[in-house]
mmCIF file of C-alpha atoms and ligand atoms in Angstrom:
data_model
loop_
_atom_site.group_PDB
_atom_site.id
_atom_site.type_symbol
_atom_site.label_atom_id
_atom_site.label_comp_id
_atom_site.label_asym_id
_atom_site.label_seq_id
_atom_site.Cartn_x
_atom_site.Cartn_y
_atom_site.Cartn_z
ATOM 1 C CA MET E 29 15.327 -13.491 -3.205
ATOM 2 C CA ASN E 30 15.588 -10.000 -1.759
ATOM 3 C CA VAL E 31 12.473 -10.251 0.423
ATOM 4 C CA TYR E 32 13.091 -10.313 4.168
ATOM 5 C CA GLU E 33 10.152 -11.346 6.346
ATOM 6 C CA SER E 34 10.735 -10.859 10.050
ATOM 7 C CA LYS E 35 10.563 -13.793 12.418
ATOM 8 C CA HIS E 36 11.281 -11.683 15.493
ATOM 9 C CA PRO E 37 8.989 -12.574 18.426
ATOM 10 C CA LEU E 38 8.503 -8.917 19.417
ATOM 11 C CA ILE E 39 7.447 -8.023 15.887
ATOM 12 C CA LEU E 40 5.010 -10.933 15.694
ATOM 13 C CA HIS E 41 3.536 -10.078 19.113
ATOM 14 C CA LYS E 42 3.032 -6.415 18.244
ATOM 15 C CA LEU E 43 1.669 -7.273 14.809
ATOM 16 C CA ALA E 44 -1.163 -9.261 16.366
ATOM 17 C CA LEU E 45 -2.085 -6.252 18.515
ATOM 18 C CA LEU E 46 -1.905 -3.990 15.472
ATOM 19 C CA ARG E 47 -4.263 -6.170 13.446
ATOM 20 C CA ASP E 48 -6.885 -6.355 16.213
ATOM 21 C CA SER E 49 -10.054 -4.418 15.253
ATOM 22 C CA ASN E 50 -10.360 -3.293 18.882
ATOM 23 C CA THR E 51 -7.017 -1.455 18.807
ATOM 24 C CA LYS E 52 -7.762 2.285 18.917
ATOM 25 C CA PRO E 53 -5.782 4.946 16.988
ATOM 26 C CA LYS E 54 -3.554 5.934 19.929
ATOM 27 C CA GLN E 55 -2.333 2.389 20.531
ATOM 28 C CA PHE E 56 -2.288 1.724 16.790
ATOM 29 C CA ARG E 57 0.113 4.654 16.266
ATOM 30 C CA GLU E 58 2.309 3.496 19.146
ATOM 31 C CA LEU E 59 2.482 0.010 17.648
ATOM 32 C CA VAL E 60 3.316 1.305 14.169
ATOM 33 C CA ASN E 61 6.115 3.317 15.760
ATOM 34 C CA GLU E 62 7.488 0.364 17.749
ATOM 35 C CA LEU E 63 7.206 -2.037 14.811
ATOM 36 C CA SER E 64 8.982 0.434 12.536
ATOM 37 C CA LEU E 65 11.892 0.675 14.941
ATOM 38 C CA LEU E 66 12.183 -3.106 15.214
ATOM 39 C CA LEU E 67 11.838 -3.647 11.469
ATOM 40 C CA GLY E 68 14.304 -0.829 10.845
ATOM 41 C CA TYR E 69 16.817 -2.517 13.136
ATOM 42 C CA GLU E 70 16.617 -5.650 11.013
ATOM 43 C CA ALA E 71 16.670 -3.751 7.714
ATOM 44 C CA THR E 72 19.816 -1.803 8.642
ATOM 45 C CA ALA E 73 21.874 -4.919 9.434
ATOM 46 C CA ASP E 74 23.835 -4.683 6.172
ATOM 47 C CA LEU E 75 24.624 -0.960 6.150
ATOM 48 C CA ASP E 76 28.183 -0.184 5.084
ATOM 49 C CA LEU E 77 30.572 1.066 7.764
ATOM 50 C CA THR E 78 33.608 3.319 7.615
ATOM 51 C CA SER E 79 36.423 2.932 10.141
ATOM 52 C CA THR E 80 37.128 5.839 12.466
ATOM 53 C CA GLN E 81 39.340 6.581 15.434
ATOM 54 C CA VAL E 82 37.678 7.446 18.728
ATOM 55 C CA GLU E 83 39.307 9.266 21.641
ATOM 56 C CA THR E 84 38.030 7.759 24.859
ATOM 57 C CA PRO E 85 39.061 9.171 28.255
ATOM 58 C CA MET E 86 41.561 6.287 28.385
ATOM 59 C CA GLY E 87 43.106 6.549 24.936
ATOM 60 C CA THR E 88 42.466 6.000 21.229
ATOM 61 C CA THR E 89 40.540 3.083 19.769
ATOM 62 C CA ASP E 90 39.049 1.924 16.487
ATOM 63 C CA GLY E 91 35.438 2.874 15.856
ATOM 64 C CA HIS E 92 32.879 2.783 13.090
ATOM 65 C CA GLN E 93 30.406 5.098 11.463
ATOM 66 C CA ILE E 94 27.658 4.438 8.966
ATOM 67 C CA THR E 95 28.927 5.229 5.483
ATOM 68 C CA PRO E 96 25.812 6.060 3.408
ATOM 69 C CA THR E 97 23.867 9.280 3.586
ATOM 70 C CA ILE E 98 20.334 8.010 4.022
ATOM 71 C CA GLY E 99 17.028 9.545 3.016
ATOM 72 C CA LEU E 100 13.821 8.329 4.622
ATOM 73 C CA VAL E 101 10.864 8.572 2.251
ATOM 74 C CA PRO E 102 7.464 8.070 3.888
ATOM 75 C CA ILE E 103 4.572 7.574 1.479
ATOM 76 C CA LEU E 104 1.844 9.893 2.799
ATOM 77 C CA ARG E 105 -0.321 9.471 4.613
ATOM 78 C CA ALA E 106 0.141 6.149 6.337
ATOM 79 C CA GLY E 107 3.927 6.111 5.951
ATOM 80 C CA LEU E 108 4.167 9.087 8.312
ATOM 81 C CA GLY E 109 3.630 6.758 11.256
ATOM 82 C CA MET E 110 6.856 4.909 10.458
ATOM 83 C CA VAL E 111 9.084 7.989 10.472
ATOM 84 C CA ASP E 112 9.757 8.456 14.191
ATOM 85 C CA GLY E 113 10.725 4.834 14.829
ATOM 86 C CA LEU E 114 13.316 4.949 12.067
ATOM 87 C CA LEU E 115 14.595 8.367 13.114
ATOM 88 C CA GLN E 116 15.182 6.951 16.581
ATOM 89 C CA LEU E 117 17.589 4.484 14.964
ATOM 90 C CA ILE E 118 19.313 6.942 12.630
ATOM 91 C CA PRO E 119 18.600 10.510 13.768
ATOM 92 C CA ALA E 120 20.710 11.994 10.949
ATOM 93 C CA MET E 121 18.418 10.629 8.229
ATOM 94 C CA GLN E 122 16.914 13.255 5.951
ATOM 95 C CA VAL E 123 13.150 12.894 5.557
ATOM 96 C CA TRP E 124 11.709 13.455 2.103
ATOM 97 C CA HIS E 125 7.908 13.338 1.875
ATOM 98 C CA LEU E 126 5.996 11.973 -1.087
ATOM 99 C CA GLY E 127 2.203 12.032 -1.163
ATOM 100 C CA LEU E 128 0.252 9.364 -3.010
ATOM 101 C CA TYR E 129 -3.197 7.966 -2.512
ATOM 102 C CA ARG E 130 -4.703 4.938 -4.138
ATOM 103 C CA ASN E 131 -7.765 5.584 -6.290
ATOM 104 C CA GLU E 132 -10.258 3.215 -4.668
ATOM 105 C CA GLU E 133 -11.922 2.403 -8.019
ATOM 106 C CA THR E 134 -8.913 1.824 -10.247
ATOM 107 C CA LEU E 135 -6.401 1.000 -7.426
ATOM 108 C CA GLN E 136 -3.918 3.199 -9.309
ATOM 109 C CA PRO E 137 -1.699 5.570 -7.268
ATOM 110 C CA VAL E 138 -2.429 9.292 -7.588
ATOM 111 C CA SER E 139 0.454 11.647 -6.772
ATOM 112 C CA TYR E 140 -0.379 14.849 -4.878
ATOM 113 C CA TYR E 141 2.824 15.945 -3.091
ATOM 114 C CA ASN E 142 6.556 15.773 -3.807
ATOM 115 C CA LYS E 143 9.080 17.510 -1.561
ATOM 116 C CA LEU E 144 12.223 16.184 -3.301
ATOM 117 C CA PRO E 145 14.724 18.880 -4.340
ATOM 118 C CA ALA E 146 16.021 18.947 -7.927
ATOM 119 C CA GLN E 147 19.223 17.029 -7.118
ATOM 120 C CA PRO E 148 19.506 14.065 -4.741
ATOM 121 C CA THR E 149 21.075 14.885 -1.373
ATOM 122 C CA VAL E 150 21.394 11.243 -0.235
ATOM 123 C CA ASP E 151 22.879 8.084 -1.721
ATOM 124 C CA THR E 152 20.490 5.557 -0.133
ATOM 125 C CA CYS E 153 16.721 5.744 0.431
ATOM 126 C CA PHE E 154 14.473 3.842 2.800
ATOM 127 C CA VAL E 155 10.911 4.032 1.467
ATOM 128 C CA VAL E 156 8.341 3.316 4.177
ATOM 129 C CA ASP E 157 4.640 2.516 4.052
ATOM 130 C CA PRO E 158 2.802 0.158 6.431
ATOM 131 C CA MET E 159 0.971 -1.612 3.587
ATOM 132 C CA LEU E 160 2.191 -3.153 0.323
ATOM 133 C CA ALA E 161 -1.041 -4.235 -1.374
ATOM 134 C CA THR E 162 -1.072 -4.181 -5.209
ATOM 135 C CA GLY E 163 2.368 -2.555 -5.087
ATOM 136 C CA GLY E 164 1.217 0.400 -7.207
ATOM 137 C CA SER E 165 2.094 3.057 -4.600
ATOM 138 C CA ALA E 166 5.512 1.570 -3.809
ATOM 139 C CA ILE E 167 6.395 1.182 -7.505
ATOM 140 C CA ALA E 168 5.329 4.757 -8.333
ATOM 141 C CA THR E 169 7.357 6.110 -5.399
ATOM 142 C CA ILE E 170 10.464 4.148 -6.319
ATOM 143 C CA ASP E 171 10.072 5.292 -9.969
ATOM 144 C CA VAL E 172 10.239 8.885 -8.666
ATOM 145 C CA ILE E 173 13.247 8.225 -6.429
ATOM 146 C CA LYS E 174 15.195 6.517 -9.198
ATOM 147 C CA ALA E 175 14.377 9.384 -11.584
ATOM 148 C CA TRP E 176 15.682 11.688 -8.819
ATOM 149 C CA GLY E 177 19.007 9.847 -9.040
ATOM 150 C CA VAL E 178 19.111 7.457 -6.082
ATOM 151 C CA THR E 179 19.626 3.808 -6.997
ATOM 152 C CA HIS E 180 20.250 2.140 -3.632
ATOM 153 C CA ILE E 181 16.767 1.695 -2.191
ATOM 154 C CA LYS E 182 15.131 -0.418 0.493
ATOM 155 C CA PHE E 183 11.362 -0.698 0.893
ATOM 156 C CA LEU E 184 9.981 -1.298 4.397
ATOM 157 C CA ALA E 185 6.364 -2.310 5.086
ATOM 158 C CA LEU E 186 4.581 -3.875 8.010
ATOM 159 C CA ILE E 187 2.177 -6.076 6.027
ATOM 160 C CA ALA E 188 2.595 -7.146 2.413
ATOM 161 C CA ALA E 189 0.423 -9.099 0.002
ATOM 162 C CA PRO E 190 2.150 -11.659 -2.238
ATOM 163 C CA GLU E 191 0.709 -9.766 -5.216
ATOM 164 C CA GLY E 192 2.420 -6.541 -4.146
ATOM 165 C CA ILE E 193 5.750 -8.236 -3.539
ATOM 166 C CA ALA E 194 5.630 -9.879 -6.968
ATOM 167 C CA ALA E 195 4.752 -6.595 -8.701
ATOM 168 C CA LEU E 196 7.482 -4.646 -6.876
ATOM 169 C CA GLN E 197 10.107 -7.314 -7.532
ATOM 170 C CA GLN E 198 9.159 -7.444 -11.194
ATOM 171 C CA LYS E 199 9.422 -3.668 -11.676
ATOM 172 C CA HIS E 200 12.327 -2.999 -9.299
ATOM 173 C CA PRO E 201 14.256 -6.262 -8.783
ATOM 174 C CA ASP E 202 17.193 -4.373 -7.238
ATOM 175 C CA VAL E 203 15.140 -3.027 -4.325
ATOM 176 C CA SER E 204 15.247 -5.101 -1.153
ATOM 177 C CA ILE E 205 11.910 -5.552 0.589
ATOM 178 C CA HIS E 206 11.738 -5.784 4.394
ATOM 179 C CA VAL E 207 8.369 -6.719 5.878
ATOM 180 C CA ALA E 208 7.046 -7.741 9.248
ATOM 181 C CA THR E 209 4.871 -10.339 7.532
ATOM 182 C CA VAL E 210 3.494 -11.539 4.209
ATOM 183 C CA ASP E 211 -0.258 -12.106 4.313
ATOM 184 C CA ALA E 212 -2.464 -14.461 2.323
ATOM 185 C CA HIS E 213 -3.864 -12.403 -0.561
ATOM 186 C CA LEU E 214 -5.725 -9.304 -1.749
ATOM 187 C CA ASN E 215 -9.496 -9.263 -1.736
ATOM 188 C CA GLU E 216 -11.699 -8.110 -4.625
ATOM 189 C CA ILE E 217 -11.353 -4.443 -3.619
ATOM 190 C CA GLY E 218 -7.578 -4.567 -3.266
ATOM 191 C CA TYR E 219 -7.339 -4.882 0.528
ATOM 192 C CA ILE E 220 -4.877 -7.227 2.190
ATOM 193 C CA VAL E 221 -6.435 -10.291 3.861
ATOM 194 C CA PRO E 222 -6.243 -10.770 6.794
ATOM 195 C CA GLY E 223 -4.334 -7.445 6.960
ATOM 196 C CA LEU E 224 -5.515 -4.767 9.340
ATOM 197 C CA GLY E 225 -7.926 -2.698 7.264
ATOM 198 C CA ASP E 226 -6.943 0.805 6.173
ATOM 199 C CA ALA E 227 -3.632 1.737 7.796
ATOM 200 C CA GLY E 228 -4.085 5.491 7.269
ATOM 201 C CA ASP E 229 -7.606 5.577 8.680
ATOM 202 C CA ARG E 230 -6.648 3.430 11.670
ATOM 203 C CA GLN E 231 -3.690 5.655 12.554
ATOM 204 C CA PHE E 232 -5.489 8.932 12.165
ATOM 205 C CA GLY E 233 -8.959 7.953 13.391
ATOM 206 C CA THR E 234 -10.651 8.661 10.069
ATOM 207 C CA SER E 235 -12.527 5.370 9.619
ATOM 208 C CA ASP E 236 -16.182 5.744 8.708
HETATM 209 C C1 PRP K 14 -2.544 2.831 1.399
HETATM 210 C C2 PRP K 14 -1.206 2.389 1.951
HETATM 211 C C3 PRP K 14 -0.333 2.417 0.709
HETATM 212 C C4 PRP K 14 -1.291 1.966 -0.355
HETATM 213 C C5 PRP K 14 -1.030 0.505 -0.625
HETATM 214 O O1 PRP K 14 -2.574 4.189 1.235
HETATM 215 O O2 PRP K 14 -0.739 3.207 2.982
HETATM 216 O O3 PRP K 14 0.189 3.689 0.403
HETATM 217 O O4 PRP K 14 -2.623 2.115 0.177
HETATM 218 O O5 PRP K 14 -1.787 0.057 -1.682
HETATM 219 P P1 PRP K 14 -1.151 -0.367 -3.082
HETATM 220 O O6 PRP K 14 0.018 -1.240 -2.764
HETATM 221 O O7 PRP K 14 -2.274 -1.100 -3.736
HETATM 222 O O8 PRP K 14 -0.756 0.870 -3.815
HETATM 223 P P2 PRP K 14 -3.924 4.961 0.815
HETATM 224 O O9 PRP K 14 -4.023 5.052 -0.669
HETATM 225 O O10 PRP K 14 -5.103 4.346 1.509
HETATM 226 O O11 PRP K 14 -3.662 6.426 1.307
HETATM 227 P P3 PRP K 14 -3.469 6.986 2.794
HETATM 228 O O12 PRP K 14 -2.116 6.550 3.255
HETATM 229 O O13 PRP K 14 -3.568 8.449 2.600
HETATM 230 O O14 PRP K 14 -4.577 6.449 3.667
HETATM 231 N N1 URA K 15 -4.091 0.042 1.957
HETATM 232 C C1 URA K 15 -4.390 -0.221 3.252
HETATM 233 O O1 URA K 15 -4.313 0.687 4.106
HETATM 234 N N2 URA K 15 -4.778 -1.459 3.580
HETATM 235 C C2 URA K 15 -4.867 -2.449 2.692
HETATM 236 O O2 URA K 15 -5.218 -3.575 3.070
HETATM 237 C C3 URA K 15 -4.552 -2.172 1.352
HETATM 238 C C4 URA K 15 -4.159 -0.923 1.015
#
């Protein structure tokens, strides 16, 4: 119900380039950045607005400004690549880093970094990670953000598995999920098929 899969031609075009095994880290990072901006544009379509008055050189007119104070929460490492594209859209966003990696044996998220202050400083959070696989990392991150005190949350990913969407919706039905695409399934080691491989390794050139 609250899952938004993009149909935008630019997103679909760039996604195919992103998936390609021949795409090197430099281009991969550029594509993650561009896709994040495009996906962010779609995911911000329902942001609340407050009316303002603007003085133009010719007089006064009605204007608008975004109402919520927004925090951008990239899930390290791979989520880092989505930060700049979203900051281009909303430069005033605060960026709060959370570090999690997925234990490759158990597929459970392991937390290793949390830069959130004691009290929330925003009223809305955009959580970003290129991949939603089992959903464990997204769920653990959103658990932390809700415990921090923020309840209005959107999750943005480039590629999602149906399994991850189902798990996230089950645990956090109030969180809207914005994805460039939903892929077929997870394989036996928890990777998205057809996916793009390991998003962190492909961005940072750390593939074996
Ligand atoms: C990847 C990805 C997500 C997670 C998704 O991160 O960026 O954070 O896996 O899998 P899940 O939905 O099953 O939790 P990874 O653990 O490889 O860490 P990295 O970003 O440091 O490469
Ligand atoms: N993490 C990734 O980077 N890719 C996947 O396919 C699954 C989890």
